[in-house]
Coordinates of C-alpha atoms (C1' of nucleotides) in Angstrom, one line a residue:
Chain H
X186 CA -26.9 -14.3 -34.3
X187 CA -28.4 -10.9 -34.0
X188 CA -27.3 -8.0 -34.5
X189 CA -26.5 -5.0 -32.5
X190 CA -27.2 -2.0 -35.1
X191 CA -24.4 0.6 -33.5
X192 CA -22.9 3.1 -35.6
X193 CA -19.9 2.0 -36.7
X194 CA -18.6 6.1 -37.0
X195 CA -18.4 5.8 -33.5
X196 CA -16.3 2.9 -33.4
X197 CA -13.6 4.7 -34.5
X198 CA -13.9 7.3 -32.7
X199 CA -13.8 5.1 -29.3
X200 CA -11.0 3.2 -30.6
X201 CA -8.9 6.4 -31.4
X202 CA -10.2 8.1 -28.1
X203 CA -8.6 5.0 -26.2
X204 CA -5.3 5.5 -28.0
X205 CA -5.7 1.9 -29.4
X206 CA -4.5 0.5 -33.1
X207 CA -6.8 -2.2 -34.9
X208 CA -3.9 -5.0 -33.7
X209 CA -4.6 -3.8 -30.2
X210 CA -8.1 -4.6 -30.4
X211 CA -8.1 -7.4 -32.4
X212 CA -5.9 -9.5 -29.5
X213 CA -7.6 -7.7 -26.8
X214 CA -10.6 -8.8 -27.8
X215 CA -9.5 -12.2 -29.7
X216 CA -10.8 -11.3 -32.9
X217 CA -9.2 -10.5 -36.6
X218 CA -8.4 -7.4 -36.9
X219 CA -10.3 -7.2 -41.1
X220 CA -13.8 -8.1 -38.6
X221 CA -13.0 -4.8 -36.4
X222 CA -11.8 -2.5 -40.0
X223 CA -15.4 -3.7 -41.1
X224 CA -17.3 -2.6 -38.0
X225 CA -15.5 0.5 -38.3
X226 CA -16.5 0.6 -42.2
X227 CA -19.9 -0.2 -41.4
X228 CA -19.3 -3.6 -43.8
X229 CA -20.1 -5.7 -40.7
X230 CA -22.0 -5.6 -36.9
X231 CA -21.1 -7.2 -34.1
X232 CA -23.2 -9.5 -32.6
X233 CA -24.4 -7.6 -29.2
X234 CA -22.3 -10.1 -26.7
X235 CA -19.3 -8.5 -29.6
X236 CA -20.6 -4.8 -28.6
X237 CA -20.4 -5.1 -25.1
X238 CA -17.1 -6.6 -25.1
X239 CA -16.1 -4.1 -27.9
X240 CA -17.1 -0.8 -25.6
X241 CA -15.8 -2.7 -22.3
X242 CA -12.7 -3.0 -23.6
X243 CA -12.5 0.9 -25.4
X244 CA -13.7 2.4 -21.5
X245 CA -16.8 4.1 -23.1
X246 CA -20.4 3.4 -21.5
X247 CA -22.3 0.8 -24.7
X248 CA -25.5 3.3 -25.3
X249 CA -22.1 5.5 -26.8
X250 CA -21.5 3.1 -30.0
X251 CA -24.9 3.6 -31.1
X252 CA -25.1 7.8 -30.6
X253 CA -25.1 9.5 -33.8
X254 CA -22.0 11.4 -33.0
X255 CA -19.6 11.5 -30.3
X256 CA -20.8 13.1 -26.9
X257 CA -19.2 16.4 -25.1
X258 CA -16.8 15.3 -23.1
X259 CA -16.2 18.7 -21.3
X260 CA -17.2 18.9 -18.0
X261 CA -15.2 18.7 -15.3
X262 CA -11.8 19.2 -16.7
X263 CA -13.0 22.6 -18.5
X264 CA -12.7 24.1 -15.1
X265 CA -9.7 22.6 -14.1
X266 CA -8.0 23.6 -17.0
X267 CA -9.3 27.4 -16.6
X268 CA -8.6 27.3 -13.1
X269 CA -4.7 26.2 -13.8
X270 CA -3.0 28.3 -16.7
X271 CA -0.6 25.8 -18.0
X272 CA -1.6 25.2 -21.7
X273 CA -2.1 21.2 -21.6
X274 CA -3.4 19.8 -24.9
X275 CA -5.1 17.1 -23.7
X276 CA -5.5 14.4 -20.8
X277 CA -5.0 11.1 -20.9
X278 CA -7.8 8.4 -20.6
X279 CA -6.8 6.9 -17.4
X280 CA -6.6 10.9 -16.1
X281 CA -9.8 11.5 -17.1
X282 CA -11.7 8.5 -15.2
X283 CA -9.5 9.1 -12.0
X284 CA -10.8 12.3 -12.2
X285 CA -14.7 11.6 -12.7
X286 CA -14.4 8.8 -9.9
X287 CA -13.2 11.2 -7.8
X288 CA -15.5 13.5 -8.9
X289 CA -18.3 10.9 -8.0
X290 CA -17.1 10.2 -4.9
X291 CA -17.0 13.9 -3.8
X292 CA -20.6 13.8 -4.6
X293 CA -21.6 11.4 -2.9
X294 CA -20.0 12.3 0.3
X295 CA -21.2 16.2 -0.4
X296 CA -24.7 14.9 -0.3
X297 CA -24.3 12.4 2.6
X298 CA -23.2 15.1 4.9
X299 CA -26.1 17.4 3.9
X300 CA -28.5 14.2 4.5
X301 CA -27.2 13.6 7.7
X302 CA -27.1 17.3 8.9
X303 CA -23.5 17.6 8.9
X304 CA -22.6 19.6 6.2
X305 CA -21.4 22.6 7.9
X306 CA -18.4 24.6 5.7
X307 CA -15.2 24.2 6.4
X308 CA -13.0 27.3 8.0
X309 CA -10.3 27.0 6.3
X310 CA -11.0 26.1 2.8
X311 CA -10.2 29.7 0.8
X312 CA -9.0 31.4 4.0
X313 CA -6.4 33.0 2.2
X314 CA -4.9 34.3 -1.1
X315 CA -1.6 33.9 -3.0
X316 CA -1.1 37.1 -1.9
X317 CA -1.1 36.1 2.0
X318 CA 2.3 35.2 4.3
X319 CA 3.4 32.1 3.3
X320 CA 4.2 31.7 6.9
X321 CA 1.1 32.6 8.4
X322 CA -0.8 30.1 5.7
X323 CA 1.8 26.8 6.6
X324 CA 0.8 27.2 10.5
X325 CA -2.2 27.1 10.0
X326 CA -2.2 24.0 8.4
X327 CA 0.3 22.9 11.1
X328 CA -2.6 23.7 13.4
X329 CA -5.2 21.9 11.5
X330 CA -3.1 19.1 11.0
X331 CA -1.7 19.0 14.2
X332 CA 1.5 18.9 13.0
X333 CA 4.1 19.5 15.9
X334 CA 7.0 17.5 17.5
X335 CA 5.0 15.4 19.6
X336 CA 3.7 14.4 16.1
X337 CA 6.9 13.8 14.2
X338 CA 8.3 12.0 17.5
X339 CA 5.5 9.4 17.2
X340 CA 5.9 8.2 13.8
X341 CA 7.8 5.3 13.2
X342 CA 8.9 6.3 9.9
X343 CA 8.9 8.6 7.2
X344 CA 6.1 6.5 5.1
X345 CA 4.4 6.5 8.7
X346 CA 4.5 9.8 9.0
X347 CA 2.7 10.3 5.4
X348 CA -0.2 8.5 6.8
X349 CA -0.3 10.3 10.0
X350 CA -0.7 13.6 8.5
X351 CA -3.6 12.1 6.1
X352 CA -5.3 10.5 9.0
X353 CA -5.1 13.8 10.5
X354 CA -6.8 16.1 7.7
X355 CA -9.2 13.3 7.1
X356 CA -10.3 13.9 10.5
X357 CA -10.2 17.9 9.7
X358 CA -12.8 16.9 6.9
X359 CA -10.5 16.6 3.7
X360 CA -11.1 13.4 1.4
X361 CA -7.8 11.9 0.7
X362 CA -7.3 9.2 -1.8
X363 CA -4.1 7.9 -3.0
X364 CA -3.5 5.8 -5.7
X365 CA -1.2 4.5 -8.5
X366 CA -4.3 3.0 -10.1
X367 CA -7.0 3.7 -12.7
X368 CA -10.1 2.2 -10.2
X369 CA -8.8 -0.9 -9.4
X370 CA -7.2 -1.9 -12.1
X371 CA -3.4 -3.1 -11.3
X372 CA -3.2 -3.4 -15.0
X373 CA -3.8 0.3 -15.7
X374 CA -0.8 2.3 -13.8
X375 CA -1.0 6.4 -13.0
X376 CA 2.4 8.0 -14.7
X377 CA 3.8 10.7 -12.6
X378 CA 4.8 12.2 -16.0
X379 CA 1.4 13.3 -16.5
X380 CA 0.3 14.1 -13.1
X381 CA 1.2 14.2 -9.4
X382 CA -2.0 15.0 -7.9
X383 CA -4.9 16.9 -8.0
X384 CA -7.5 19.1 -5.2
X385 CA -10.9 19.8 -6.0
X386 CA -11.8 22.6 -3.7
X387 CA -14.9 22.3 -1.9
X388 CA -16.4 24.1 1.0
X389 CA -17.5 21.1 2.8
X390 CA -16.0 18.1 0.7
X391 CA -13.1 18.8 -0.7
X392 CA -11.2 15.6 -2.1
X393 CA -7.4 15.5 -2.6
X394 CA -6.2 12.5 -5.0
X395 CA -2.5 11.9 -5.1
X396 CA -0.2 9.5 -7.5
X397 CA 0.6 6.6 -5.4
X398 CA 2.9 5.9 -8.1
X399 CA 5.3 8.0 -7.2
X400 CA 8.0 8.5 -4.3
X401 CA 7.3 8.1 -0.9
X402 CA 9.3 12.0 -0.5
X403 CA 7.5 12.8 -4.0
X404 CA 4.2 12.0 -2.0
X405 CA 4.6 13.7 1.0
X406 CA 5.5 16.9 -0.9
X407 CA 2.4 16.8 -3.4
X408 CA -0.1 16.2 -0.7
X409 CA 1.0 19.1 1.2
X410 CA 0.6 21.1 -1.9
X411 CA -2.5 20.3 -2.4
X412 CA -3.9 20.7 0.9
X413 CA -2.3 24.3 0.4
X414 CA -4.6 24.3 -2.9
X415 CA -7.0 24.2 -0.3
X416 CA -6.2 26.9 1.9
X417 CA -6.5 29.4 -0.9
X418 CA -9.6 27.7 -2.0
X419 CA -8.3 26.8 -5.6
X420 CA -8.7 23.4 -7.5
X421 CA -5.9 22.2 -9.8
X422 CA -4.1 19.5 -11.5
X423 CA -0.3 19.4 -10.1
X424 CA 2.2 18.0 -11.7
X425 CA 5.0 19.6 -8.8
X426 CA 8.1 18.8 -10.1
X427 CA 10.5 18.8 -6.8
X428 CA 13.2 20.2 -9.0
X429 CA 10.7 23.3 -10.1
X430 CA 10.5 24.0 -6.2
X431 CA 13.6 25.6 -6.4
X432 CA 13.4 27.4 -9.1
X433 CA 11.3 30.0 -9.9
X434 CA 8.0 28.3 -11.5
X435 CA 5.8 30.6 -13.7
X436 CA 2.7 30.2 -12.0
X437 CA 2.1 32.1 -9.3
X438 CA 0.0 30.1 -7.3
X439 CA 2.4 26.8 -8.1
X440 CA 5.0 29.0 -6.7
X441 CA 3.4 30.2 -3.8
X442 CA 2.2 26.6 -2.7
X443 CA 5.2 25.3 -3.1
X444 CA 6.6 27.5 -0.4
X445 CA 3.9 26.5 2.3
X446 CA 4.4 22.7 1.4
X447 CA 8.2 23.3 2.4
X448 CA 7.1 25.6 5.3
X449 CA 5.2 23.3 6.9
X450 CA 7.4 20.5 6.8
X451 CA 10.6 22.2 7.5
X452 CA 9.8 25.9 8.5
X453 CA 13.0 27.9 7.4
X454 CA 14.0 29.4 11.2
X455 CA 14.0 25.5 12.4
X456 CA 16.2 24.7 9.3
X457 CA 18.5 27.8 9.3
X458 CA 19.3 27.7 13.1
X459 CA 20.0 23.3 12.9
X460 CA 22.2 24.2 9.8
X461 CA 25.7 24.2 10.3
X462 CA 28.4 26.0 7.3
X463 CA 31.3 24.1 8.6
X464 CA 29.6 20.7 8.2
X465 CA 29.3 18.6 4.7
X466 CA 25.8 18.5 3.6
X467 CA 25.8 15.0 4.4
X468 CA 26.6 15.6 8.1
X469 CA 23.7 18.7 7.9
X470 CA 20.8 16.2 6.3
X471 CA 21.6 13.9 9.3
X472 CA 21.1 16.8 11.7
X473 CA 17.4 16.9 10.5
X474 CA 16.6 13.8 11.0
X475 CA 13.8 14.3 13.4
X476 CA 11.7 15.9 11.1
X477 CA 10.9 12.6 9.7
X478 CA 11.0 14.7 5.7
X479 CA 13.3 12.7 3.1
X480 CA 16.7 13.8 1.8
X481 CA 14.9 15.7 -1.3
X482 CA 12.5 17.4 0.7
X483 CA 15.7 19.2 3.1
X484 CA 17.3 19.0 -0.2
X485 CA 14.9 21.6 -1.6
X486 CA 14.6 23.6 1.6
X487 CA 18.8 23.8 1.7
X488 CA 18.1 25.2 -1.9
X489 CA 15.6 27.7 -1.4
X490 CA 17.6 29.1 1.4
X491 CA 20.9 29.1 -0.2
X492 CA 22.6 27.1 1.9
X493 CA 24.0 25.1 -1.0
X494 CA 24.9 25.8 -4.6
X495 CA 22.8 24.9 -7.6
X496 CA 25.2 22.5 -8.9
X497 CA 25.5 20.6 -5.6
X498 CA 22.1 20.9 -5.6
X499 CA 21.5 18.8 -8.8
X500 CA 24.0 16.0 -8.0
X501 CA 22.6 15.6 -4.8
X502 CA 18.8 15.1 -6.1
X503 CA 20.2 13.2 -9.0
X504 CA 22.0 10.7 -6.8
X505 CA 18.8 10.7 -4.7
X506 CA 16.4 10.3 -7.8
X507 CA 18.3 7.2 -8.9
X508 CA 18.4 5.6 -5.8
X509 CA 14.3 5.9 -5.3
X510 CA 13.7 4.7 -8.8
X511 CA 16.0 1.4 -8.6
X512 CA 14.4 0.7 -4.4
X513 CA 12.0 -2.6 -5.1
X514 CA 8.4 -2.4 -4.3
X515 CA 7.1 -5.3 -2.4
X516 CA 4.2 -6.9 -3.3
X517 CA 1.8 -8.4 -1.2
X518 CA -0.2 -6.6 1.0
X519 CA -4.0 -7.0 2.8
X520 CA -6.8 -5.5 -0.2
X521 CA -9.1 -4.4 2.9
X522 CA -6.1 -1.9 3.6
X523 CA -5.4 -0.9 0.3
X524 CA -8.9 -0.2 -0.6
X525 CA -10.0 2.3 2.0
X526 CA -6.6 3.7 1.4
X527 CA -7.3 4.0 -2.2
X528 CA -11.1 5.3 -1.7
X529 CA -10.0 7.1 1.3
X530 CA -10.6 5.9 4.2
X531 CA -13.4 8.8 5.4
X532 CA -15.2 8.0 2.3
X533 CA -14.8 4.0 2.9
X534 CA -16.6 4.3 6.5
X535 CA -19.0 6.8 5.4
X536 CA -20.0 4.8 2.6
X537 CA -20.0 1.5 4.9
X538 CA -22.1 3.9 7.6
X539 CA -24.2 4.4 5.0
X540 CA -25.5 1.0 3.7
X541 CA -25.4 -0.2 7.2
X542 CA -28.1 2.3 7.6
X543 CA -29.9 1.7 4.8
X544 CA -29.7 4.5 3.2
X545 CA -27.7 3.2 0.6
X546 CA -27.6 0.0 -1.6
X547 CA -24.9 -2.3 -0.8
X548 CA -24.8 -2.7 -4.4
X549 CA -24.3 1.1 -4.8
X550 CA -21.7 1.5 -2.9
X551 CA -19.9 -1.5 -3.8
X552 CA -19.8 -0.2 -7.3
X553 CA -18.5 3.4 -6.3
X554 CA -15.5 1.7 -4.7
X555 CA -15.4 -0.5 -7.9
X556 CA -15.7 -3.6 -5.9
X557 CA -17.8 -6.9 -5.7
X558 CA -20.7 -6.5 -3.3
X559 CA -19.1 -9.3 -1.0
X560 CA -15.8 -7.7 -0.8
X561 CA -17.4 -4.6 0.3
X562 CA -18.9 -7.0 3.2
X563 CA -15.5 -8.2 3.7
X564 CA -13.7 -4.8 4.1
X565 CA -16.9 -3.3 6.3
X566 CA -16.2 -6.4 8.6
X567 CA -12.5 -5.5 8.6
X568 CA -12.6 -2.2 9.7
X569 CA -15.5 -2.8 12.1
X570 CA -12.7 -4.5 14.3
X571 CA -10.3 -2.1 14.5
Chain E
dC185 C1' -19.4 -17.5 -31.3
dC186 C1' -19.4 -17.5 -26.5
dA187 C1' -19.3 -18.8 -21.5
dT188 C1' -16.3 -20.2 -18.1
dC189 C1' -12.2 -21.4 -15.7
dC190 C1' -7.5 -20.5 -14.2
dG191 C1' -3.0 -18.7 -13.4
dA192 C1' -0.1 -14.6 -13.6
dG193 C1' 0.8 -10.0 -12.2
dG194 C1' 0.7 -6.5 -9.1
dA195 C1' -1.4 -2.9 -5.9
dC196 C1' -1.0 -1.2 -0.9
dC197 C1' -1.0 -1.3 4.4
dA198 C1' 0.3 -3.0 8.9
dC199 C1' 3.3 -5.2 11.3
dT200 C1' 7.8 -7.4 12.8
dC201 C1' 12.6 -7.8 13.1
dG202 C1' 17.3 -6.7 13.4
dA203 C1' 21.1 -3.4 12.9
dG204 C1' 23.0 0.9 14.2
Chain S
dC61 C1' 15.5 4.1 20.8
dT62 C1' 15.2 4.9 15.6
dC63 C1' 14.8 3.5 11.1
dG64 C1' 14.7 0.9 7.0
dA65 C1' 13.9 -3.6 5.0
dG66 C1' 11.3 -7.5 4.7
dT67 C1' 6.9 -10.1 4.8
dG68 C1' 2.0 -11.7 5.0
dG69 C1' -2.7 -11.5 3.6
dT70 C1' -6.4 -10.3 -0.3
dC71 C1' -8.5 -8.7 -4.3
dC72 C1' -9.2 -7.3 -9.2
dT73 C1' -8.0 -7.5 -14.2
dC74 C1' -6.3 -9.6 -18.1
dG75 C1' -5.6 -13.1 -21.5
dG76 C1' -5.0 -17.8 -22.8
dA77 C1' -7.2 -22.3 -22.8
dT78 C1' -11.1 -25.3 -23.1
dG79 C1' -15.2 -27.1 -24.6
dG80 C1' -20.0 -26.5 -25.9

DNA sequence: CCATCCGAGGACCACTCGAG
DNA sequence: CTCGAGTGGTCCTCGGATGG
């Protein structure tokens, strides 16, 4: 069998970059785990059906096992990380490729627009500073969102609601994706430890990714965030802890968007004249119904506004918390939904728009979505219908 | 050593239904 | 009417099994 020549130095250095022991390898890839050691020592090669497998399995592109020394692996999140003051070491593996997916998308739909003569900039990306009225920023993504009664009368429910407001800055320009998944890999779960979103600012495509792992309130509160990200023109990594919304978080521009998320789904004159003292605060999250924002949300908003004591505070969220966690998550569900969900759906029928026209390879596309070529089919013929 | 097949696991949306 | 819970349809990845 022949030989693939790699260098075995950077077998080691894949493996460790993956965060995987020998034993992991050796079952992933059915193998002993002395055969691996010696690829690593240099002792042995793997056959080149053995390489292939080997850098599948380790995430890393093959040409890599047989560079002379690891690659710079800097781009992207170098800016992010200047761009967002909190110190974090390192990201994880599954961050960093949700990042450069979405990173490729945004590309991609950057240059379709200019092909197609419709890349004009949007207004409101960087319209303000952290220095602006919190108020004056969260209408005016009300406006751009549309958000008003009428709007939180026609959802049917508070997950409903979530996709109403996305639907509503897609069609204001803003790339949405959300996800609880590395590409499309069920196997390979987003941890909300690590991250609960991030923007990438953009004059005229700006992309804004959030966990799909976490809660349904969690969501709805990161995505507003971020679109506030956006406002002030800023990208970011967010990992907005709903607790740290109360408190005073050290980052200034954290802080500041996480007033204008809370302003623009529960502006505090609405919520301080439907507050009443002389009812519980289970009687007053009833009363606020309407607003179609979960308990944690008004839960935050009665905190920021004093209306209730830190202490309630905390055994409110923490009974809250619990009861989100332990909720079941049914499974099922139509893949021609979940992918333009996942890939957003203005990128989806863009990129669909696009092959159709022939101006790009099904096969292109089908990749960027991480799909076969005949599911992409499939999912173009789906949404063609509705 | 390797190609191929097969079942398990699980993601997510859209919709319906029934209780309050 | 409102709202949450439940359900159906579809795909991708993984890993074990099989047999050349």
């Amino acid at each position: 069998m022949e030989k693939a020549g790699i260098n075995s130095n950077q077998v080691r250095w894949a493996r460790e970059r993956a965060g995987l022991q020998l034993s992991d390898l050796s079952k992933a890839l059915q193998l002993a785990e002395d055969k691996i050691a010696a690829w690593e020592t240099g002792e042995e090669q793997p056959t080149f059906r053995q390489a292939q497998k080997l850098a599948e399995r380790l995430r890393v592109p093959l040409p890599y096992l047989f560079l002379p020394s690891p690659p710079e692996e800097n781009s992207p999140i170098a800016d992010l990380r200047t761009l967002r003051n909190e110190a974090r070491a390192t990201f994880s593996l599954d961050f960093k490729e949700v990042l450069n997916d979405s990173l490729q998308k945004q590309n991609w739909y950057r240059e379709y627009l200019q092909n197609t003569g419709q890349a004009s900039p949007l207004e409101f990306i960087g319209k303000y500073s952290v220095e602006s009225d919190v108020k004056t920023v969260a209408r005016d993504i009300q406006a751009v969102l549309g958000l008003d009664e009428e709007l939180r009368k026609s959802a049917r429910s508070k997950s409903d609601f979530l996709s109403k407001l996305v639907q509503q800055a897609e069609e204001a320009g803003i790339l949405i994706l959300i996800s609880g998944v590395v590409k499309n890999n069920n196997h390979r779960k987003l941890t909300v430890e690590e991250f609960r979103g991030f923007v990438l600012s953009d004059a005229v495509a700006p992309l804004v990714f959030i966990n799909g792992n976490d809660t349904e309130a969690a969501k709805l509160f990161t995505f507003v965030h971020e679109l506030a990200h956006l406002w002030v023109g800023a990208s970011g990594v967010s990992n907005v802890e709903v607790k740290s919304a109360v408190e005073n978080d050290f980052d200034q521009l954290e802080r500041f968007c996480n007033q204008v998320a809370a302003e623009v789904l529960i502006p505090a004159e609405d919520f301080q004249s439907i507050w009443q003292s002389d009812l519980s605060l289970e009687e007053n999250l009833q009363r606020y119904r309407h607003y179609k924002v979960s308990d944690l949300v008004l839960l935050i908003r009665a905190r920021q506004l004093r209306r209730i004591s830190s202490t309630e505070f905390q055994q409110a969220y923490a009974t809250r918390i619990s009861w989100y966690k332990n909720r079941k998550r049914s499974s099922g569900g139509n893949f021609k939904n979940t992918l333009p969900a996942r890939n957003s759906k203005l990128l989806t029928s863009a990129l669909i728009a696009a092959t159709l026209e022939g101006q790009t390879l099904y096969r292109d596309a089908a990749r960027m979505l991480n799909v076969k070529v005949e599911t992409l089919k499939k999912v173009a013929d789906h949404l063609e219908i509705h």
